[in-house]
Amino acid sequence: MKKKQQHGGGECPAPWPPAAAAAAGGGPGQGGGLLRRRPLSLLPFLSLRDYVFCMATLLLFCLGSLFYQLNGGPPHFLLALRHCLGNSTYLDDHGPPPQKVLPFPSQVVYNRVGKCGSRTVVLLLRILSEKHGFNLVTSDIHNKTRLTKNEQMELIKNISTAEQPYLFTRHVHFLNFSRFGGDQPVYINIIRDPVNRFLSNYFFRRFGDWRGEQNHMIRTPNMRQEERYLDINVCILENYPECSNPRLFYIIPYFCGQHPRCREPGEWALERAKLNVNENFLLVGILEELEDVLLLLERFLPHYFKDVLSIYKNPEHRKLGNLTVTVKKTVPSPEAIQILYQRMRYEYEFYYYVKEQFHLLKRKFGLKSHIRKPSPRPEFFIPSPLETEEPINDEEEDDEKWLEDIYKR
């Protein structure tokens, strides 16, 4: 009964008086032993020696913890309290916290080629940057693709100091970051059939796209009427500057770079562009197979392009994307197209090289092309040496304003 009273309740029993201890069994040899072991009654399996050892260990631990805190090591509860209360002095005392783990690569440049689906991709990137939290860096300059040495240095500096992970996009010819002491980013780009790109640009400069058509907007308002309604066949057959070299030598410089020879149609620029594609570009896609391009970008750069294909196929996005289609396009005569093929010989060599590399990459990842059989490559005449003149710098239009209008709707 005494044991039930002693252990049955939830509270600790009161200590026995000496008299009660003697009555419970108590001679000097037995009761006295119970009184001496009373401090260890909660841990009956420990001897006095073990108890002293545990207390000494605990004391050393407390002293060590106190010494650590006095030498600048704050306990976790103080750090949590400072975080909640704000105005923490922890950074001042102990330096910056460890940097967040960045995706690889954390520096991506999309030096987009004009009239190769770039407005569609930039619209997707704006959605993806909000969804995934990467830094989308754009530029207010849209029609300056060739830069001086100082302009290259300044642009590379501005790009390199952007918060990572970033994706920088602008119409600009390839920049060699390592030449100016910077970390070379990963490049991506998209190209299309050169004649189709030229025709799209020709009519876009004159008549814009469906969005401008709906809002009765005039594209390039300063253009003279006779130039705006210049027949495409006349432009090509009569060798107008807009329809001849070097204005037609357009895609290759985006991959060749900023060297003056990159603007001269020829083997040197072509081979240098191929070399840069192999060494500096993670992916160069083909606009005619855009869905496969987006799928590969999602696989290669998931931190940037995850779910891009589902967003692209969304009916709402498709509705916006259809507004970027150039209006009032007409097809030149077969004779004019054959002349364009001859003038764009190097552009087509580069296009078919990139297309072949893209298809090899698709097969490597098990993607099959569901497009019609391509037409045979055109036969080119060996052109006479081409004179290099300074192209007019009006081919790139300010398409960022279009995107801003989309977001204001």
mmCIF file of C-alpha atoms in Angstrom:
data_model
loop_
_atom_site.group_PDB
_atom_site.id
_atom_site.type_symbol
_atom_site.label_atom_id
_atom_site.label_comp_id
_atom_site.label_asym_id
_atom_site.label_seq_id
_atom_site.Cartn_x
_atom_site.Cartn_y
_atom_site.Cartn_z
ATOM 1 C CA MET A 1 0.000 0.000 0.000
ATOM 2 C CA LYS A 2 2.814 2.379 0.716
ATOM 3 C CA LYS A 3 4.257 1.712 -2.741
ATOM 4 C CA LYS A 4 0.930 2.545 -4.395
ATOM 5 C CA GLN A 5 0.703 5.808 -2.500
ATOM 6 C CA GLN A 6 4.285 6.581 -3.386
ATOM 7 C CA HIS A 7 4.188 5.902 -7.151
ATOM 8 C CA GLY A 8 0.559 5.990 -8.078
ATOM 9 C CA GLY A 9 0.169 9.790 -8.267
ATOM 10 C CA GLY A 10 1.537 12.144 -10.837
ATOM 11 C CA GLU A 11 3.616 14.162 -8.345
ATOM 12 C CA CYS A 12 6.917 13.267 -6.722
ATOM 13 C CA PRO A 13 6.565 11.887 -3.131
ATOM 14 C CA ALA A 14 7.735 13.940 -0.178
ATOM 15 C CA PRO A 15 10.992 12.805 1.485
ATOM 16 C CA TRP A 16 10.597 10.443 4.441
ATOM 17 C CA PRO A 17 11.541 11.766 7.850
ATOM 18 C CA PRO A 18 14.296 9.889 9.655
ATOM 19 C CA ALA A 19 11.874 8.215 11.990
ATOM 20 C CA ALA A 20 9.792 6.880 9.152
ATOM 21 C CA ALA A 21 12.889 5.687 7.428
ATOM 22 C CA ALA A 22 13.927 3.746 10.518
ATOM 23 C CA ALA A 23 10.450 2.249 10.794
ATOM 24 C CA ALA A 24 10.549 1.134 7.198
ATOM 25 C CA GLY A 25 13.516 -1.050 7.694
ATOM 26 C CA GLY A 26 15.657 0.929 9.363
ATOM 27 C CA GLY A 27 18.683 0.101 11.224
ATOM 28 C CA PRO A 28 21.901 1.891 10.804
ATOM 29 C CA GLY A 29 23.049 -0.625 8.218
ATOM 30 C CA GLN A 30 19.937 -0.490 6.064
ATOM 31 C CA GLY A 31 17.985 2.717 6.633
ATOM 32 C CA GLY A 32 21.162 4.804 6.627
ATOM 33 C CA GLY A 33 22.063 3.390 3.209
ATOM 34 C CA LEU A 34 18.667 4.452 1.847
ATOM 35 C CA LEU A 35 19.210 8.011 3.092
ATOM 36 C CA ARG A 36 22.698 8.216 1.563
ATOM 37 C CA ARG A 37 21.468 7.110 -1.876
ATOM 38 C CA ARG A 38 18.479 9.424 -1.855
ATOM 39 C CA PRO A 39 19.974 12.032 -4.296
ATOM 40 C CA LEU A 40 20.188 9.301 -6.940
ATOM 41 C CA SER A 41 16.723 7.894 -6.368
ATOM 42 C CA LEU A 42 15.560 9.241 -9.775
ATOM 43 C CA LEU A 43 18.457 7.428 -11.508
ATOM 44 C CA PRO A 44 18.775 4.225 -9.424
ATOM 45 C CA PHE A 45 20.981 2.542 -12.047
ATOM 46 C CA LEU A 46 23.805 5.136 -11.621
ATOM 47 C CA SER A 47 26.401 4.931 -8.961
ATOM 48 C CA LEU A 48 27.702 8.004 -7.164
ATOM 49 C CA ARG A 49 30.838 7.852 -9.276
ATOM 50 C CA ASP A 50 28.823 7.800 -12.508
ATOM 51 C CA TYR A 51 26.697 10.690 -11.269
ATOM 52 C CA VAL A 52 29.762 12.845 -10.564
ATOM 53 C CA PHE A 53 31.176 12.035 -13.997
ATOM 54 C CA CYS A 54 27.929 13.120 -15.742
ATOM 55 C CA MET A 55 27.788 16.366 -13.808
ATOM 56 C CA ALA A 56 31.415 17.134 -14.664
ATOM 57 C CA THR A 57 30.766 16.468 -18.350
ATOM 58 C CA LEU A 58 27.704 18.719 -18.310
ATOM 59 C CA LEU A 59 29.694 21.474 -16.593
ATOM 60 C CA LEU A 60 32.463 21.250 -19.205
ATOM 61 C CA PHE A 61 29.874 21.398 -22.008
ATOM 62 C CA CYS A 62 28.249 24.494 -20.519
ATOM 63 C CA LEU A 63 31.622 26.205 -20.059
ATOM 64 C CA GLY A 64 32.587 25.350 -23.634
ATOM 65 C CA SER A 65 29.305 26.709 -24.969
ATOM 66 C CA LEU A 66 29.736 29.903 -22.968
ATOM 67 C CA PHE A 67 33.303 30.289 -24.239
ATOM 68 C CA TYR A 68 32.103 29.807 -27.857
ATOM 69 C CA GLN A 69 29.390 32.438 -27.479
ATOM 70 C CA LEU A 70 31.777 34.907 -25.874
ATOM 71 C CA ASN A 71 34.057 34.484 -28.897
ATOM 72 C CA GLY A 72 31.368 35.354 -31.411
ATOM 73 C CA GLY A 73 29.358 32.204 -31.938
ATOM 74 C CA PRO A 74 25.721 33.111 -31.386
ATOM 75 C CA PRO A 75 23.261 30.390 -30.408
ATOM 76 C CA HIS A 76 20.503 29.488 -32.856
ATOM 77 C CA PHE A 77 17.686 30.946 -30.828
ATOM 78 C CA LEU A 78 19.372 34.367 -30.876
ATOM 79 C CA LEU A 79 19.809 34.168 -34.627
ATOM 80 C CA ALA A 80 16.145 33.264 -35.030
ATOM 81 C CA LEU A 81 15.150 36.095 -32.707
ATOM 82 C CA ARG A 82 17.258 38.608 -34.650
ATOM 83 C CA HIS A 83 15.752 37.394 -37.894
ATOM 84 C CA CYS A 84 12.238 37.906 -36.564
ATOM 85 C CA LEU A 85 12.928 41.291 -34.999
ATOM 86 C CA GLY A 86 14.950 42.628 -37.930
ATOM 87 C CA ASN A 87 17.898 45.051 -37.817
ATOM 88 C CA SER A 88 20.247 42.140 -37.351
ATOM 89 C CA THR A 89 23.901 42.894 -36.777
ATOM 90 C CA TYR A 90 24.924 39.348 -37.639
ATOM 91 C CA LEU A 91 26.186 40.299 -41.117
ATOM 92 C CA ASP A 92 28.348 43.030 -39.597
ATOM 93 C CA ASP A 93 29.837 40.669 -37.028
ATOM 94 C CA HIS A 94 30.257 37.510 -39.044
ATOM 95 C CA GLY A 95 30.297 38.387 -42.748
ATOM 96 C CA PRO A 96 27.793 37.495 -45.474
ATOM 97 C CA PRO A 97 25.860 34.239 -45.374
ATOM 98 C CA PRO A 98 26.750 31.494 -47.834
ATOM 99 C CA GLN A 99 25.625 32.263 -51.384
ATOM 100 C CA LYS A 100 22.571 30.486 -52.714
ATOM 101 C CA VAL A 101 23.214 27.536 -54.981
ATOM 102 C CA LEU A 102 22.936 28.790 -58.557
ATOM 103 C CA PRO A 103 21.791 26.661 -61.480
ATOM 104 C CA PHE A 104 24.281 25.761 -64.153
ATOM 105 C CA PRO A 105 24.641 27.688 -66.306
ATOM 106 C CA SER A 106 23.708 30.822 -64.377
ATOM 107 C CA GLN A 107 24.620 33.212 -67.237
ATOM 108 C CA VAL A 108 22.707 32.830 -70.506
ATOM 109 C CA VAL A 109 22.686 35.181 -73.511
ATOM 110 C CA TYR A 110 20.051 35.089 -76.253
ATOM 111 C CA ASN A 111 21.449 37.413 -78.941
ATOM 112 C CA ARG A 112 18.296 37.027 -80.933
ATOM 113 C CA VAL A 113 18.318 37.192 -84.739
ATOM 114 C CA GLY A 114 15.671 39.552 -86.111
ATOM 115 C CA LYS A 115 12.508 38.067 -87.628
ATOM 116 C CA CYS A 116 13.316 34.572 -86.372
ATOM 117 C CA GLY A 117 10.543 34.225 -83.805
ATOM 118 C CA SER A 118 12.327 36.407 -81.267
ATOM 119 C CA ARG A 119 9.230 38.331 -80.161
ATOM 120 C CA THR A 120 7.413 35.074 -79.454
ATOM 121 C CA VAL A 121 10.352 33.749 -77.420
ATOM 122 C CA VAL A 122 10.801 37.017 -75.486
ATOM 123 C CA LEU A 123 7.121 36.985 -74.570
ATOM 124 C CA LEU A 124 7.587 33.440 -73.258
ATOM 125 C CA LEU A 125 10.692 34.500 -71.329
ATOM 126 C CA ARG A 126 8.787 37.256 -69.547
ATOM 127 C CA ILE A 127 6.247 34.726 -68.343
ATOM 128 C CA LEU A 128 8.940 32.210 -67.381
ATOM 129 C CA SER A 129 11.057 34.749 -65.479
ATOM 130 C CA GLU A 130 8.120 35.524 -63.200
ATOM 131 C CA LYS A 131 7.305 31.839 -62.820
ATOM 132 C CA HIS A 132 10.848 30.593 -62.071
ATOM 133 C CA GLY A 133 12.465 33.672 -60.527
ATOM 134 C CA PHE A 134 15.436 34.180 -62.835
ATOM 135 C CA ASN A 135 16.615 37.640 -63.845
ATOM 136 C CA LEU A 136 15.505 38.550 -67.378
ATOM 137 C CA VAL A 137 17.792 41.351 -68.562
ATOM 138 C CA THR A 138 16.697 43.317 -71.632
ATOM 139 C CA SER A 139 18.032 46.412 -73.340
ATOM 140 C CA ASP A 140 16.549 49.727 -74.405
ATOM 141 C CA ILE A 141 18.719 49.603 -77.556
ATOM 142 C CA HIS A 142 17.130 47.500 -80.281
ATOM 143 C CA ASN A 143 18.712 48.509 -83.588
ATOM 144 C CA LYS A 144 22.463 48.509 -82.887
ATOM 145 C CA THR A 145 23.957 45.106 -83.533
ATOM 146 C CA ARG A 146 27.553 46.151 -84.268
ATOM 147 C CA LEU A 147 29.499 47.778 -81.445
ATOM 148 C CA THR A 148 32.777 49.593 -81.049
ATOM 149 C CA LYS A 149 35.387 48.167 -78.712
ATOM 150 C CA ASN A 150 34.372 50.549 -75.914
ATOM 151 C CA GLU A 151 30.704 49.740 -76.442
ATOM 152 C CA GLN A 152 31.495 46.036 -76.237
ATOM 153 C CA MET A 153 33.393 46.521 -72.971
ATOM 154 C CA GLU A 154 30.575 48.584 -71.474
ATOM 155 C CA LEU A 155 27.855 46.133 -72.484
ATOM 156 C CA ILE A 156 29.817 43.115 -71.250
ATOM 157 C CA LYS A 157 30.409 44.876 -67.938
ATOM 158 C CA ASN A 158 26.719 45.651 -67.538
ATOM 159 C CA ILE A 159 25.705 42.093 -68.389
ATOM 160 C CA SER A 160 28.326 40.460 -66.156
ATOM 161 C CA THR A 161 27.289 42.471 -63.101
ATOM 162 C CA ALA A 162 23.610 41.507 -63.393
ATOM 163 C CA GLU A 163 22.125 39.428 -60.594
ATOM 164 C CA GLN A 164 22.469 35.725 -61.305
ATOM 165 C CA PRO A 165 20.932 33.584 -62.588
ATOM 166 C CA TYR A 166 20.227 35.874 -65.509
ATOM 167 C CA LEU A 167 19.195 35.589 -69.132
ATOM 168 C CA PHE A 168 20.186 38.571 -71.268
ATOM 169 C CA THR A 169 18.459 39.178 -74.577
ATOM 170 C CA ARG A 170 19.059 41.736 -77.312
ATOM 171 C CA HIS A 171 19.553 41.990 -81.072
ATOM 172 C CA VAL A 172 23.359 42.052 -81.075
ATOM 173 C CA HIS A 173 26.128 40.225 -82.899
ATOM 174 C CA PHE A 174 28.108 37.667 -80.918
ATOM 175 C CA LEU A 175 30.204 39.108 -78.064
ATOM 176 C CA ASN A 176 33.406 37.455 -76.856
ATOM 177 C CA PHE A 177 33.277 38.003 -73.086
ATOM 178 C CA SER A 178 36.598 36.270 -72.427
ATOM 179 C CA ARG A 179 38.379 38.764 -74.682
ATOM 180 C CA PHE A 180 37.590 41.476 -72.138
ATOM 181 C CA GLY A 181 38.293 39.366 -69.044
ATOM 182 C CA GLY A 182 34.714 38.286 -68.371
ATOM 183 C CA ASP A 183 33.213 34.847 -67.844
ATOM 184 C CA GLN A 184 31.911 33.548 -71.152
ATOM 185 C CA PRO A 185 28.152 32.912 -70.839
ATOM 186 C CA VAL A 186 26.181 30.208 -72.574
ATOM 187 C CA TYR A 187 24.584 31.395 -75.821
ATOM 188 C CA ILE A 188 21.291 30.289 -77.380
ATOM 189 C CA ASN A 189 19.640 31.426 -80.600
ATOM 190 C CA ILE A 190 17.106 30.564 -83.305
ATOM 191 C CA ILE A 191 17.398 31.045 -87.076
ATOM 192 C CA ARG A 192 15.116 30.357 -90.040
ATOM 193 C CA ASP A 193 15.207 29.890 -93.796
ATOM 194 C CA PRO A 194 17.121 32.968 -95.055
ATOM 195 C CA VAL A 195 14.729 33.893 -97.873
ATOM 196 C CA ASN A 196 11.701 33.573 -95.580
ATOM 197 C CA ARG A 197 13.464 35.718 -92.985
ATOM 198 C CA PHE A 198 14.248 38.367 -95.579
ATOM 199 C CA LEU A 199 10.653 38.456 -96.887
ATOM 200 C CA SER A 200 9.256 38.671 -93.368
ATOM 201 C CA ASN A 201 11.534 41.599 -92.578
ATOM 202 C CA TYR A 202 10.840 43.318 -95.918
ATOM 203 C CA PHE A 203 7.080 43.425 -95.405
ATOM 204 C CA PHE A 204 7.229 43.923 -91.635
ATOM 205 C CA ARG A 205 9.175 47.155 -92.062
ATOM 206 C CA ARG A 206 6.434 48.396 -94.373
ATOM 207 C CA PHE A 207 3.205 47.036 -92.942
ATOM 208 C CA GLY A 208 3.921 45.602 -89.473
ATOM 209 C CA ASP A 209 1.946 42.682 -88.018
ATOM 210 C CA TRP A 210 -1.676 41.865 -87.248
ATOM 211 C CA ARG A 211 -1.651 43.874 -84.042
ATOM 212 C CA GLY A 212 -0.719 47.025 -85.927
ATOM 213 C CA GLU A 213 -3.262 46.178 -88.607
ATOM 214 C CA GLN A 214 -6.075 45.918 -86.056
ATOM 215 C CA ASN A 215 -5.126 49.206 -84.420
ATOM 216 C CA HIS A 216 -4.486 50.983 -87.759
ATOM 217 C CA MET A 217 -0.870 51.596 -86.756
ATOM 218 C CA ILE A 218 1.608 52.622 -89.457
ATOM 219 C CA ARG A 219 4.903 50.788 -89.327
ATOM 220 C CA THR A 220 7.977 52.972 -89.986
ATOM 221 C CA PRO A 221 5.987 56.215 -90.367
ATOM 222 C CA ASN A 222 8.962 58.104 -91.841
ATOM 223 C CA MET A 223 9.231 55.761 -94.816
ATOM 224 C CA ARG A 224 8.388 57.354 -98.168
ATOM 225 C CA GLN A 225 5.261 56.020 -99.844
ATOM 226 C CA GLU A 226 7.108 54.954 -103.003
ATOM 227 C CA GLU A 227 9.493 52.930 -100.851
ATOM 228 C CA ARG A 228 6.692 51.452 -98.737
ATOM 229 C CA TYR A 229 4.839 50.132 -101.780
ATOM 230 C CA LEU A 230 7.933 49.138 -103.758
ATOM 231 C CA ASP A 231 7.199 45.838 -105.498
ATOM 232 C CA ILE A 232 9.382 43.063 -104.074
ATOM 233 C CA ASN A 233 10.227 41.763 -107.565
ATOM 234 C CA VAL A 234 11.400 45.195 -108.694
ATOM 235 C CA CYS A 235 13.513 45.501 -105.554
ATOM 236 C CA ILE A 236 15.223 42.164 -106.238
ATOM 237 C CA LEU A 237 15.534 42.221 -110.014
ATOM 238 C CA GLU A 238 16.733 45.827 -110.185
ATOM 239 C CA ASN A 239 19.211 45.244 -107.372
ATOM 240 C CA TYR A 240 17.964 47.816 -104.875
ATOM 241 C CA PRO A 241 20.277 48.115 -101.794
ATOM 242 C CA GLU A 242 17.649 46.569 -99.509
ATOM 243 C CA CYS A 243 17.461 43.469 -101.705
ATOM 244 C CA SER A 244 21.156 42.932 -102.375
ATOM 245 C CA ASN A 245 24.377 42.353 -100.488
ATOM 246 C CA PRO A 246 25.581 43.190 -97.938
ATOM 247 C CA ARG A 247 22.075 43.828 -96.595
ATOM 248 C CA LEU A 248 21.174 40.206 -97.354
ATOM 249 C CA PHE A 249 24.202 38.977 -95.408
ATOM 250 C CA TYR A 250 22.302 39.107 -92.140
ATOM 251 C CA ILE A 251 22.242 35.883 -90.099
ATOM 252 C CA ILE A 252 25.931 34.926 -90.132
ATOM 253 C CA PRO A 253 27.215 38.094 -88.351
ATOM 254 C CA TYR A 254 25.084 37.201 -85.303
ATOM 255 C CA PHE A 255 27.316 34.158 -84.870
ATOM 256 C CA CYS A 256 30.578 35.381 -86.388
ATOM 257 C CA GLY A 257 30.943 38.320 -84.007
ATOM 258 C CA GLN A 258 32.054 41.941 -83.951
ATOM 259 C CA HIS A 259 35.106 41.653 -86.207
ATOM 260 C CA PRO A 260 34.769 43.888 -89.332
ATOM 261 C CA ARG A 261 35.263 40.865 -91.596
ATOM 262 C CA CYS A 262 32.169 39.277 -90.050
ATOM 263 C CA ARG A 263 30.095 41.708 -92.112
ATOM 264 C CA GLU A 264 31.724 40.711 -95.388
ATOM 265 C CA PRO A 265 29.963 37.870 -97.229
ATOM 266 C CA GLY A 266 32.554 35.141 -97.613
ATOM 267 C CA GLU A 267 34.135 31.949 -96.351
ATOM 268 C CA TRP A 268 35.999 33.621 -93.481
ATOM 269 C CA ALA A 269 32.840 34.870 -91.778
ATOM 270 C CA LEU A 270 31.023 31.599 -92.509
ATOM 271 C CA GLU A 271 33.703 29.402 -90.939
ATOM 272 C CA ARG A 272 34.079 31.657 -87.921
ATOM 273 C CA ALA A 273 30.316 31.561 -87.374
ATOM 274 C CA LYS A 274 30.362 27.736 -87.498
ATOM 275 C CA LEU A 275 33.241 27.667 -85.015
ATOM 276 C CA ASN A 276 31.369 29.890 -82.562
ATOM 277 C CA VAL A 277 28.242 27.749 -82.877
ATOM 278 C CA ASN A 278 30.279 24.687 -81.907
ATOM 279 C CA GLU A 279 32.208 26.319 -79.059
ATOM 280 C CA ASN A 280 29.916 28.927 -77.502
ATOM 281 C CA PHE A 281 26.282 28.086 -78.298
ATOM 282 C CA LEU A 282 24.428 25.531 -76.227
ATOM 283 C CA LEU A 283 21.669 25.385 -78.815
ATOM 284 C CA VAL A 284 20.881 27.034 -82.139
ATOM 285 C CA GLY A 285 17.390 26.022 -83.158
ATOM 286 C CA ILE A 286 15.329 26.231 -86.333
ATOM 287 C CA LEU A 287 12.186 28.360 -86.268
ATOM 288 C CA GLU A 288 10.402 25.926 -88.588
ATOM 289 C CA GLU A 289 10.635 23.386 -85.730
ATOM 290 C CA LEU A 290 9.990 25.751 -82.834
ATOM 291 C CA GLU A 291 8.219 23.241 -80.585
ATOM 292 C CA ASP A 292 11.230 20.927 -80.698
ATOM 293 C CA VAL A 293 13.487 23.913 -79.987
ATOM 294 C CA LEU A 294 11.451 24.744 -76.872
ATOM 295 C CA LEU A 295 11.476 21.108 -75.777
ATOM 296 C CA LEU A 296 15.277 20.928 -75.997
ATOM 297 C CA LEU A 297 15.636 24.255 -74.182
ATOM 298 C CA GLU A 298 13.464 22.858 -71.404
ATOM 299 C CA ARG A 299 15.755 19.841 -71.122
ATOM 300 C CA PHE A 300 19.018 21.767 -71.306
ATOM 301 C CA LEU A 301 18.024 24.799 -69.197
ATOM 302 C CA PRO A 302 15.179 23.670 -66.890
ATOM 303 C CA HIS A 303 15.725 26.531 -64.432
ATOM 304 C CA TYR A 304 14.819 28.946 -67.237
ATOM 305 C CA PHE A 305 12.542 27.015 -69.577
ATOM 306 C CA LYS A 306 10.633 24.513 -67.439
ATOM 307 C CA ASP A 307 7.007 24.243 -68.682
ATOM 308 C CA VAL A 308 7.761 26.480 -71.688
ATOM 309 C CA LEU A 309 6.092 24.101 -74.132
ATOM 310 C CA SER A 310 2.851 23.946 -72.160
ATOM 311 C CA ILE A 311 2.790 27.755 -71.944
ATOM 312 C CA TYR A 312 3.468 28.044 -75.667
ATOM 313 C CA LYS A 313 0.611 25.642 -76.487
ATOM 314 C CA ASN A 314 -1.812 27.471 -74.191
ATOM 315 C CA PRO A 315 -4.672 28.903 -76.300
ATOM 316 C CA GLU A 316 -4.342 32.332 -74.680
ATOM 317 C CA HIS A 317 -0.670 32.541 -75.562
ATOM 318 C CA ARG A 318 -1.357 31.260 -79.063
ATOM 319 C CA LYS A 319 -3.843 34.071 -79.496
ATOM 320 C CA LEU A 320 -1.172 36.634 -78.584
ATOM 321 C CA GLY A 321 1.456 34.887 -80.689
ATOM 322 C CA ASN A 322 -0.728 35.045 -83.796
ATOM 323 C CA LEU A 323 -0.646 38.843 -83.551
ATOM 324 C CA THR A 324 3.069 38.807 -84.408
ATOM 325 C CA VAL A 325 2.507 37.417 -87.905
ATOM 326 C CA THR A 326 3.636 39.861 -90.603
ATOM 327 C CA VAL A 327 0.807 41.113 -92.815
ATOM 328 C CA LYS A 328 0.530 41.794 -96.563
ATOM 329 C CA LYS A 329 3.318 39.411 -97.504
ATOM 330 C CA THR A 330 3.551 38.433 -101.152
ATOM 331 C CA VAL A 331 5.652 35.750 -102.796
ATOM 332 C CA PRO A 332 8.288 36.903 -105.292
ATOM 333 C CA SER A 333 8.490 35.387 -108.742
ATOM 334 C CA PRO A 334 10.575 32.210 -109.240
ATOM 335 C CA GLU A 335 13.168 34.265 -111.084
ATOM 336 C CA ALA A 336 13.471 36.705 -108.160
ATOM 337 C CA ILE A 337 13.707 33.856 -105.632
ATOM 338 C CA GLN A 338 16.485 32.204 -107.634
ATOM 339 C CA ILE A 339 18.408 35.479 -107.591
ATOM 340 C CA LEU A 340 17.951 35.692 -103.810
ATOM 341 C CA TYR A 341 19.334 32.156 -103.464
ATOM 342 C CA GLN A 342 22.428 33.163 -105.395
ATOM 343 C CA ARG A 343 22.952 36.324 -103.343
ATOM 344 C CA MET A 344 22.412 34.458 -100.079
ATOM 345 C CA ARG A 345 24.721 31.550 -100.836
ATOM 346 C CA TYR A 346 26.689 31.790 -97.597
ATOM 347 C CA GLU A 347 23.544 32.347 -95.544
ATOM 348 C CA TYR A 348 22.150 29.067 -96.864
ATOM 349 C CA GLU A 349 25.367 27.172 -96.249
ATOM 350 C CA PHE A 350 25.220 28.302 -92.648
ATOM 351 C CA TYR A 351 21.489 27.598 -92.344
ATOM 352 C CA TYR A 352 21.828 24.020 -93.581
ATOM 353 C CA TYR A 353 24.844 23.440 -91.339
ATOM 354 C CA VAL A 354 22.887 24.587 -88.268
ATOM 355 C CA LYS A 355 19.855 22.578 -89.341
ATOM 356 C CA GLU A 356 21.945 19.420 -89.679
ATOM 357 C CA GLN A 357 23.456 19.932 -86.215
ATOM 358 C CA PHE A 358 20.006 20.562 -84.768
ATOM 359 C CA HIS A 359 18.629 17.342 -86.251
ATOM 360 C CA LEU A 360 21.595 15.363 -84.918
ATOM 361 C CA LEU A 361 20.823 16.746 -81.472
ATOM 362 C CA LYS A 362 17.160 15.841 -81.812
ATOM 363 C CA ARG A 363 18.005 12.258 -82.754
ATOM 364 C CA LYS A 364 20.361 12.026 -79.802
ATOM 365 C CA PHE A 365 17.445 12.829 -77.491
ATOM 366 C CA GLY A 366 14.993 10.616 -79.334
ATOM 367 C CA LEU A 367 12.958 13.388 -80.980
ATOM 368 C CA LYS A 368 11.462 12.732 -84.382
ATOM 369 C CA SER A 369 10.721 15.501 -86.856
ATOM 370 C CA HIS A 370 7.072 15.688 -87.838
ATOM 371 C CA ILE A 371 7.589 18.122 -90.697
ATOM 372 C CA ARG A 372 7.258 17.686 -94.417
ATOM 373 C CA LYS A 373 10.252 16.618 -96.440
ATOM 374 C CA PRO A 374 12.433 19.668 -97.060
ATOM 375 C CA SER A 375 12.934 20.937 -100.580
ATOM 376 C CA PRO A 376 16.325 20.210 -102.134
ATOM 377 C CA ARG A 377 19.056 22.721 -101.588
ATOM 378 C CA PRO A 378 19.279 25.389 -104.273
ATOM 379 C CA GLU A 379 22.145 25.239 -106.734
ATOM 380 C CA PHE A 380 24.309 28.345 -106.451
ATOM 381 C CA PHE A 381 26.494 30.072 -108.934
ATOM 382 C CA ILE A 382 29.889 31.170 -107.688
ATOM 383 C CA PRO A 383 29.297 34.889 -107.144
ATOM 384 C CA SER A 384 31.712 37.565 -108.194
ATOM 385 C CA PRO A 385 33.620 39.317 -105.376
ATOM 386 C CA LEU A 386 31.200 41.383 -103.318
ATOM 387 C CA GLU A 387 31.924 44.909 -102.349
ATOM 388 C CA THR A 388 31.433 45.701 -98.692
ATOM 389 C CA GLU A 389 29.427 48.777 -97.953
ATOM 390 C CA GLU A 390 28.087 49.965 -94.622
ATOM 391 C CA PRO A 391 24.596 48.547 -94.117
ATOM 392 C CA ILE A 392 21.877 50.937 -93.079
ATOM 393 C CA ASN A 393 21.160 50.415 -89.397
ATOM 394 C CA ASP A 394 17.386 50.302 -89.609
ATOM 395 C CA GLU A 395 16.669 46.619 -89.971
ATOM 396 C CA GLU A 396 16.012 46.040 -86.286
ATOM 397 C CA GLU A 397 12.779 47.543 -85.099
ATOM 398 C CA ASP A 398 11.771 48.390 -81.565
ATOM 399 C CA ASP A 399 9.778 45.281 -80.754
ATOM 400 C CA GLU A 400 9.956 45.821 -76.971
ATOM 401 C CA LYS A 401 7.217 48.454 -77.299
ATOM 402 C CA TRP A 402 4.964 45.798 -78.747
ATOM 403 C CA LEU A 403 5.602 43.563 -75.741
ATOM 404 C CA GLU A 404 4.929 46.418 -73.349
ATOM 405 C CA ASP A 405 1.620 47.074 -75.094
ATOM 406 C CA ILE A 406 0.721 43.406 -74.680
ATOM 407 C CA TYR A 407 1.241 43.633 -70.904
ATOM 408 C CA LYS A 408 -0.779 46.832 -70.645
ATOM 409 C CA ARG A 409 -3.843 45.243 -72.156
#
